[in-house]
Coordinates of C-alpha atoms in Angstrom, one line a residue:
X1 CA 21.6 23.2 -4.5
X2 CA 21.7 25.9 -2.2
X3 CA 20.5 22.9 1.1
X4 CA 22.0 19.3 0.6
X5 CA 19.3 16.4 0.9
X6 CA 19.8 13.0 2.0
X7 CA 17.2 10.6 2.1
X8 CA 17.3 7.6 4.3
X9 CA 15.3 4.5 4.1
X10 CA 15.1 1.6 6.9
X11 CA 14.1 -1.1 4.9
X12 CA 11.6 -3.4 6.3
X13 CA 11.4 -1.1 9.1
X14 CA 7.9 -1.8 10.2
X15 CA 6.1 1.2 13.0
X16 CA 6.4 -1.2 16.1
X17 CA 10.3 -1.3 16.1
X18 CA 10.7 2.5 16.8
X19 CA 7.6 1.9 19.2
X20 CA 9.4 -1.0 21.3
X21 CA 12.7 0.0 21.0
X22 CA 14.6 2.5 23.7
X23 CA 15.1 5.2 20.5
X24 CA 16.0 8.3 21.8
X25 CA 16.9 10.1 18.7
X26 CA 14.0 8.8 16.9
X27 CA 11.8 9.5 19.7
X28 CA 12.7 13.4 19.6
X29 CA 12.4 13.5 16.1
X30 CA 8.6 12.5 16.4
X31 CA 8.0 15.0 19.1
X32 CA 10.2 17.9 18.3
X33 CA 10.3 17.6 14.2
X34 CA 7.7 16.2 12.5
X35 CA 6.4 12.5 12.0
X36 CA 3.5 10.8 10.0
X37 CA 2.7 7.1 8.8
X38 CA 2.9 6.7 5.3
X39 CA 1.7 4.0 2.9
X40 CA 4.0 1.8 0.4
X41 CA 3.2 1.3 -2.8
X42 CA 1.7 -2.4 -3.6
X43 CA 3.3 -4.7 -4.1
X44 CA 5.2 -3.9 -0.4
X45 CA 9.0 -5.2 -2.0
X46 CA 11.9 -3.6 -1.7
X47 CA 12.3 -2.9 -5.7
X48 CA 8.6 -1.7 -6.4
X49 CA 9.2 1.2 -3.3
X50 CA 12.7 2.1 -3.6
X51 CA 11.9 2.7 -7.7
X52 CA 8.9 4.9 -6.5
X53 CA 10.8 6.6 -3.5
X54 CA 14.0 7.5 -5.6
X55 CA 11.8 8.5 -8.7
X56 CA 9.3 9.9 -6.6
X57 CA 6.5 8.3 -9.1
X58 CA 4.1 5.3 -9.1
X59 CA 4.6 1.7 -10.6
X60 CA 2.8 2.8 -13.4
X61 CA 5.6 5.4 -14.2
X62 CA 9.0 3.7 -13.0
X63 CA 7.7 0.0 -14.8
X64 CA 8.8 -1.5 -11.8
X65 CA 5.7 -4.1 -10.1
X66 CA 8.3 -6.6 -8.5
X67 CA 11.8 -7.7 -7.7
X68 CA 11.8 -10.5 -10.7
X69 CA 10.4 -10.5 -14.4
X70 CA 8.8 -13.0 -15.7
X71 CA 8.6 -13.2 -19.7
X72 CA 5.1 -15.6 -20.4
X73 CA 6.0 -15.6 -24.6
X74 CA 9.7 -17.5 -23.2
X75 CA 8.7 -18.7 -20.1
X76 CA 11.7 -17.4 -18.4
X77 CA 12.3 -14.7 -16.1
X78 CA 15.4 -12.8 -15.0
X79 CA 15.8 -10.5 -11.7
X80 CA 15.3 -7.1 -12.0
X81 CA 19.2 -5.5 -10.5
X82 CA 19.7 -3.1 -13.4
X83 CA 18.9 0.3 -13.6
X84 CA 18.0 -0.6 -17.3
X85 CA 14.7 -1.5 -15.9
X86 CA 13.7 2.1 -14.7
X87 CA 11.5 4.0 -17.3
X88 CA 11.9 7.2 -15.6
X89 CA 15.1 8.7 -14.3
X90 CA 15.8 9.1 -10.8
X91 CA 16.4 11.8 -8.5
X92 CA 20.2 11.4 -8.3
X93 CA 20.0 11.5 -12.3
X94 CA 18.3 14.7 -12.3
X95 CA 20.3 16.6 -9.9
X96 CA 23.8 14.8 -11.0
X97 CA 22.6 16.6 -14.5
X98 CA 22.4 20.1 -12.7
X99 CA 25.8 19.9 -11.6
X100 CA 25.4 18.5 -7.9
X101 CA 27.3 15.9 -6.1
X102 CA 25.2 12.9 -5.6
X103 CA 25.4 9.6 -3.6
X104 CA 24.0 6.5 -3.4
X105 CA 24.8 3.8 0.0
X106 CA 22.9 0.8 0.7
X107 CA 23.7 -2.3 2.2
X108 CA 22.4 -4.2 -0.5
X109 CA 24.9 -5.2 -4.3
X110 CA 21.8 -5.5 -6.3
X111 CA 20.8 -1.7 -5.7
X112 CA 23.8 -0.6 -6.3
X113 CA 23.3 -1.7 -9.7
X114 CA 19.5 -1.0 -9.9
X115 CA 19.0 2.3 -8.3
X116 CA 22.8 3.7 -9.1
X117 CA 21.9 6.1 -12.4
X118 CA 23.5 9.4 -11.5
X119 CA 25.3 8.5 -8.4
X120 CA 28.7 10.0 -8.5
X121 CA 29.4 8.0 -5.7
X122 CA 28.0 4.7 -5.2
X123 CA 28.9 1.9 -2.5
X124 CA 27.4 -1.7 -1.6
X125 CA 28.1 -3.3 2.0
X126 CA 27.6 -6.5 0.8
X127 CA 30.5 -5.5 -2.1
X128 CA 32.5 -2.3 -0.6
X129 CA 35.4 -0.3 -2.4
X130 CA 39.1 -1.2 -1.2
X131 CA 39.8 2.3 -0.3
X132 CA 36.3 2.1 2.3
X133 CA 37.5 -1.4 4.0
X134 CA 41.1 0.5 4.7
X135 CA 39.4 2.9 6.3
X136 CA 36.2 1.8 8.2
X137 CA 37.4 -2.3 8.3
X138 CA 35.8 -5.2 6.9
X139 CA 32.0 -5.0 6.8
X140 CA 30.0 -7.7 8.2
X141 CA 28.2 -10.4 6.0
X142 CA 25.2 -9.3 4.4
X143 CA 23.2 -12.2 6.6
X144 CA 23.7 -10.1 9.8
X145 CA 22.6 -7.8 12.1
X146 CA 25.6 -5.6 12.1
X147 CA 26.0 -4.8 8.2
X148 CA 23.6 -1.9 8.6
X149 CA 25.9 -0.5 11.3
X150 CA 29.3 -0.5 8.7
X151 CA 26.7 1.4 5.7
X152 CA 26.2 3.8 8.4
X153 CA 29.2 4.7 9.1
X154 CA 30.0 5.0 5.0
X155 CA 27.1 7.8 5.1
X156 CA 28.6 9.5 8.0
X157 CA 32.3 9.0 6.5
X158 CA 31.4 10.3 3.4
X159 CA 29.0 13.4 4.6
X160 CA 32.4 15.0 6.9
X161 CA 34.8 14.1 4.1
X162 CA 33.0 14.6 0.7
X163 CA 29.7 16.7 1.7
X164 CA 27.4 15.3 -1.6
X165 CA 24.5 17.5 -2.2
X166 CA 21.9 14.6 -2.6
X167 CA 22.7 11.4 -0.7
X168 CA 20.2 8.6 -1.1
X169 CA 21.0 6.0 1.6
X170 CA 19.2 2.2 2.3
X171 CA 19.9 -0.2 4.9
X172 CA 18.5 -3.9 4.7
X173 CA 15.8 -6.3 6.4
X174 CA 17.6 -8.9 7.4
X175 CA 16.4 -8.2 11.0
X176 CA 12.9 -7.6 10.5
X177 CA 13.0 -11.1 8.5
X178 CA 14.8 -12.6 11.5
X179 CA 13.3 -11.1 14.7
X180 CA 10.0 -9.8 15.7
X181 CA 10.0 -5.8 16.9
X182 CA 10.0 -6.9 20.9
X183 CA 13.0 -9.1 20.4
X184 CA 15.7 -8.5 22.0
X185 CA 18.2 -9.0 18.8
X186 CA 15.5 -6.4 17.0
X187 CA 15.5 -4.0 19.9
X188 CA 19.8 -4.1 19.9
X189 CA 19.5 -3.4 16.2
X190 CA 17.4 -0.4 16.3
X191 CA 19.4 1.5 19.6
X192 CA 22.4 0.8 17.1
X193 CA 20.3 2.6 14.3
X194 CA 19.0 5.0 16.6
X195 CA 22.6 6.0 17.9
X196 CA 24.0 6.5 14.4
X197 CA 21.4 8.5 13.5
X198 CA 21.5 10.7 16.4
X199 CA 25.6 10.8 15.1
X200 CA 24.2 11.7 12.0
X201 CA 22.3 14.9 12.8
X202 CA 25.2 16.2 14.4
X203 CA 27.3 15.6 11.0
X204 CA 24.6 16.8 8.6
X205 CA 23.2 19.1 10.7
X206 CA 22.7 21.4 7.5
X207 CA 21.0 18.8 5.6
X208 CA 17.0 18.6 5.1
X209 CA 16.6 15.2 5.9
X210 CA 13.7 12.6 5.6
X211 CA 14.0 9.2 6.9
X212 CA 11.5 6.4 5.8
X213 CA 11.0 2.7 4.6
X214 CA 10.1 0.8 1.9
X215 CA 7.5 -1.6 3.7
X216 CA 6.9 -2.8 7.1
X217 CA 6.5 -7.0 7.8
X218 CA 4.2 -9.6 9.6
X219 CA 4.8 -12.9 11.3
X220 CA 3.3 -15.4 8.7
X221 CA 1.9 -18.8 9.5
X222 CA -0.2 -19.6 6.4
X223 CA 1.7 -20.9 3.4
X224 CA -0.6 -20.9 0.1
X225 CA 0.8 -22.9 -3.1
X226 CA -1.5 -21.2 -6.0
X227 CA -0.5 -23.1 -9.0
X228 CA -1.0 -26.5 -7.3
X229 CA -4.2 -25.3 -6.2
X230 CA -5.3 -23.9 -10.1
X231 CA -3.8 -27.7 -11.3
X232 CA -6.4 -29.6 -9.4
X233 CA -9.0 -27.2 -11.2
X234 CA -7.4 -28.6 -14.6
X235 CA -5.7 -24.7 -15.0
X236 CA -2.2 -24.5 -15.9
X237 CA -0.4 -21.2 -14.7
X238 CA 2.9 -19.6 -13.5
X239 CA 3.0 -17.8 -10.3
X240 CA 5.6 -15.2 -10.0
X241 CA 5.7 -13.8 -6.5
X242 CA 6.9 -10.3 -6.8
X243 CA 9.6 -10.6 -3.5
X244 CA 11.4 -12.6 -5.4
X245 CA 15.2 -12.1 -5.4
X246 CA 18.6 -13.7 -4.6
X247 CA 18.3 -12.7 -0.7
X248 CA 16.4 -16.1 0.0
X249 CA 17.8 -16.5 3.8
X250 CA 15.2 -13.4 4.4
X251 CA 12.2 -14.2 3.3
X252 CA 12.3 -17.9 0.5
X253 CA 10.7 -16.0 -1.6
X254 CA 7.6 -16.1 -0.3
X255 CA 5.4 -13.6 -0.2
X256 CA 2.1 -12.0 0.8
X257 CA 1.1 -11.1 -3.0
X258 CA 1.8 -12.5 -6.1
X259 CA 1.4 -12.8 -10.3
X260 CA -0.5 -15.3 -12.4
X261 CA 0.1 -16.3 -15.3
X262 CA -2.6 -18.2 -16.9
X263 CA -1.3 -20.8 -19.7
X264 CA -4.5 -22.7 -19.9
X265 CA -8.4 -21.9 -18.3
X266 CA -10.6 -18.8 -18.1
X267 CA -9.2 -15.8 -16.4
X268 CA -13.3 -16.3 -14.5
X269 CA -12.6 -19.9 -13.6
X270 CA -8.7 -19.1 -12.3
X271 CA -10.1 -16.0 -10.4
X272 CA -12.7 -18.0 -8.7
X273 CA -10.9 -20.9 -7.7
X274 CA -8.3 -18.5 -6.4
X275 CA -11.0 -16.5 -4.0
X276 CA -12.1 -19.4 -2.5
X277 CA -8.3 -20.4 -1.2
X278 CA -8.1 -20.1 2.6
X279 CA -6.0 -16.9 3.3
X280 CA -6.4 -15.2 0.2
X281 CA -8.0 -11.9 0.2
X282 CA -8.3 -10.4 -3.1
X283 CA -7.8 -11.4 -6.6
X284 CA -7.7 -8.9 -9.1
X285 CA -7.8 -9.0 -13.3
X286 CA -4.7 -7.5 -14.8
X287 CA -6.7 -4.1 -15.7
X288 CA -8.6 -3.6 -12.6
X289 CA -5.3 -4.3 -11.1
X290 CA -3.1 -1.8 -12.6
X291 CA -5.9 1.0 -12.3
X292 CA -6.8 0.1 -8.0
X293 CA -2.9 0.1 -7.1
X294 CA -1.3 2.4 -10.4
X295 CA 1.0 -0.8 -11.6
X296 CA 2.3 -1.1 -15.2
X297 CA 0.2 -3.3 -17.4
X298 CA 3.1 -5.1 -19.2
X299 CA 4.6 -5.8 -16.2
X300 CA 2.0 -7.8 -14.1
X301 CA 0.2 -11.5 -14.5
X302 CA -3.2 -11.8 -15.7
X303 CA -3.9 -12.2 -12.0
X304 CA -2.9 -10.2 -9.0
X305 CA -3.0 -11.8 -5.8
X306 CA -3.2 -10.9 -2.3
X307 CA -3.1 -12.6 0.9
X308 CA -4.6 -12.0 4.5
X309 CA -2.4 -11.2 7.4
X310 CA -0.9 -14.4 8.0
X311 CA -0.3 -15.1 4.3
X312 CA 2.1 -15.8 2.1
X313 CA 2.6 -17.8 -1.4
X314 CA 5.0 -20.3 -1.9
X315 CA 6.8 -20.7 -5.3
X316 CA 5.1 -23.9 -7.3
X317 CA 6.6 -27.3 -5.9
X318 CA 8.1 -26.4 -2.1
X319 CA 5.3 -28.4 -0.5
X320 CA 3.5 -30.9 -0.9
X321 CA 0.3 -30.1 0.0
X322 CA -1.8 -26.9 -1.0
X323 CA -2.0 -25.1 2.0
X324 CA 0.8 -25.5 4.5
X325 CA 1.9 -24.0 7.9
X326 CA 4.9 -21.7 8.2
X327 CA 6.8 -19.8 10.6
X328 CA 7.8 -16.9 8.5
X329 CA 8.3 -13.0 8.7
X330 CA 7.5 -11.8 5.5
X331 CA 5.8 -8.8 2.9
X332 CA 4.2 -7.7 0.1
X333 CA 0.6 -7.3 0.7
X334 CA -1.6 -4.7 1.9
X335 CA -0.7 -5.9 5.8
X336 CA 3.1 -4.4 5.3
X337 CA 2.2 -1.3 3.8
X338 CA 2.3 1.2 6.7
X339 CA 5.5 3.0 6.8
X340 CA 7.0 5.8 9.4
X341 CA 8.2 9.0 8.0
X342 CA 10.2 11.7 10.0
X343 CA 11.2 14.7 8.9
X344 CA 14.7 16.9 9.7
X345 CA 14.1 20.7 8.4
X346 CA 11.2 19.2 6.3
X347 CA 7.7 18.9 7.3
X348 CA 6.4 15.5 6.3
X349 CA 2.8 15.7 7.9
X350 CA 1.4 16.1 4.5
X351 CA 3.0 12.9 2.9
X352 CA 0.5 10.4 2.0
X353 CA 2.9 8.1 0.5
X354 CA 6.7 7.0 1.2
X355 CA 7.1 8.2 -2.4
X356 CA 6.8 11.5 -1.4
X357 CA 9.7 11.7 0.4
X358 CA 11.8 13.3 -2.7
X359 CA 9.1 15.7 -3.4
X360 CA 9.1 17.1 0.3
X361 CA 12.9 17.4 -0.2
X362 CA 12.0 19.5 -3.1
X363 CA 14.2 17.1 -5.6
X364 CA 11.1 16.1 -8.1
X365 CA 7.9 18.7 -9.2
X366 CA 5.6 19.3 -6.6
X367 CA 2.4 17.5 -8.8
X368 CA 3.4 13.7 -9.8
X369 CA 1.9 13.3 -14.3

């Protein structure tokens, strides 16, 4: 590649913490480079986007509609961390095959292991290489507000010492979970993001850059139980929320959108019983639901769910009552799916979608099949 890429995504990082936060860097990158608000794909989770962004292709293409898989024939379900799971190859694969130096950082193990096909160099936070704690220390514990910092200064280590061609680079939301955007913990984080990234134009000042996020996040105070809900209609059903993943701390695994899977009842009766649920905005057949937000039919319940604002679904069995309150920062529905986008030697005003990050980069086709 004649210009190295690298790609950085902010996950969780929701508009309002680059709007409240003291972010210099940032700041001048909106008036001086380029800037637009994007959309995430639905569901807003961290595996449905970052298999979009790093393929640079819908749900419908990568086979990726949530963080966990649910099997109805077995009734069991695995999470989805391998890059087994991907039905198209990545960016890093493609340009890895062309002869190119490629790199993938993130602060989370499980991408690492999902998102890592084609990365000649690949490095976890929450799992780092020997040599890289010699070097940069210890990292912090995944549960924190400073691990982001330590995968920071990996990218910056590894753009002065090994200069890859493509780096594809994630942080996690621990924070956003934690804290909202005028906290004070939330407005230390992003200076400290802020600072490294104004380190990092300095380093990679030859690099076309585009910086993004995989979903944004809302304070929650509605908790929805959906299967206890379709039980009192006589309906039997599994509800798979789609943020489901071993990172519990950030979110319990609940949700603003989720899958059901219908074991007894009409998919009518389900659907109406469902509608009628306070905070639940939309409920979608498995078709209509695949065609209105591009998701992979074998993939999905035979119910797609979506909440309001202040929504989320809990798992079958954590309360007792249908329709609890919570105190919860969460994603996954349509509420989460605004996204910032800035651009470094790449004009990003015509993106539409967070997806199209590797296409303005110039590392997929220009036309998405």
């Amino acid at each position: 590649m004649s210009i190295p890429a690298l790609l950085l995504i902010l996950d969780g990082f929701d508009p309002s913490y680059a709007e409240l936060a003291s972010a210099p860097h940032l700041d001048a990158l909106r008036q001086h480079s380029s800037f637009a608000l994007v959309e995430a794909v639905l569901p807003s989770v961290t595996n449905v986007n970052h298999a979009a962004i790093i393929t640079g292709q819908f749900p419908e293409r990568t086979g990726i509609a949530s963080n966990f898989r649910f099997d109805p024939k077995t009734g069991s379900g695995e999470f989805i961390e391998s890059s087994e799971a991907l039905r198209c190859p990545t960016v890093l694969e493609s340009i890895a095959a062309r002869g190119a130096k490629t790199a993938l950082l993130t602060s989370k193990r499980k991408l690492v292991r999902f998102l890592g096909r084609g990365a000649q160099f690949a490095v976890a936070a929450e799992d780092p290489p020997g040599e890289l704690v010699q070097i940069l220390g210890t990292p912090p514990p995944i549960y924190s507000d400073q691990i982001d910092d330590w995968t920071f200064r990996v990218l910056l280590h590894l753009i002065r010492t090994e200069h890859p061609d493509v780096v594809y680079c994630t942080t996690t939301d621990y924070v956003m979970h934690r804290w909202p955007s005028d906290a004070a913990e939330a407005i230390a984080y992003v200076r400290r993001i802020d600072q490294r990234i104004g380190e990092l134009l300095e380093c990679a000042h030859d690099y076309r850059i585009v910086i993004t996020a995989d979903h944004g996040m809302r304070a929650k105070t509605r908790a929805v139980d959906l299967v206890a809900a379709l039980a009192a209609a006589g309906i039997r059903a599994t509800f798979v929320p789609p943020i489901k993943d071993r990172y519990v701390v950030h979110h319990q695994n609940m949700g603003g959108s989720g899958y059901i899977f219908l074991q007894t009842g009409s998919l009518e009766h389900a659907r109406t019983v469902l509608a009628r649920l306070p905070g639940v905005l939309a409920v979608e057949e498995r078709e209509t639901a695949a065609q209105l937000f591009r998701l992979p039919l074998d993939a999905i319940g035979d119910l797609f769910v979506l909440g309001d604002e202040e929504t989320v679904f809990a798992p079958s069995g954590v309360f007792s009552d249908v329709v609890t309150q919570v105190n919860l920062r969460s994603h996954g529905s349509q509420h989460e799916r605004i996204v910032p986008m800035w651009g470094v030697g790449v004009d990003v005003r015509s993106a539409r979608w967070n997806l199209d990050a590797c296409r303005l980069l110039g590392l997929v086709p220009e036309e998405r099949a």
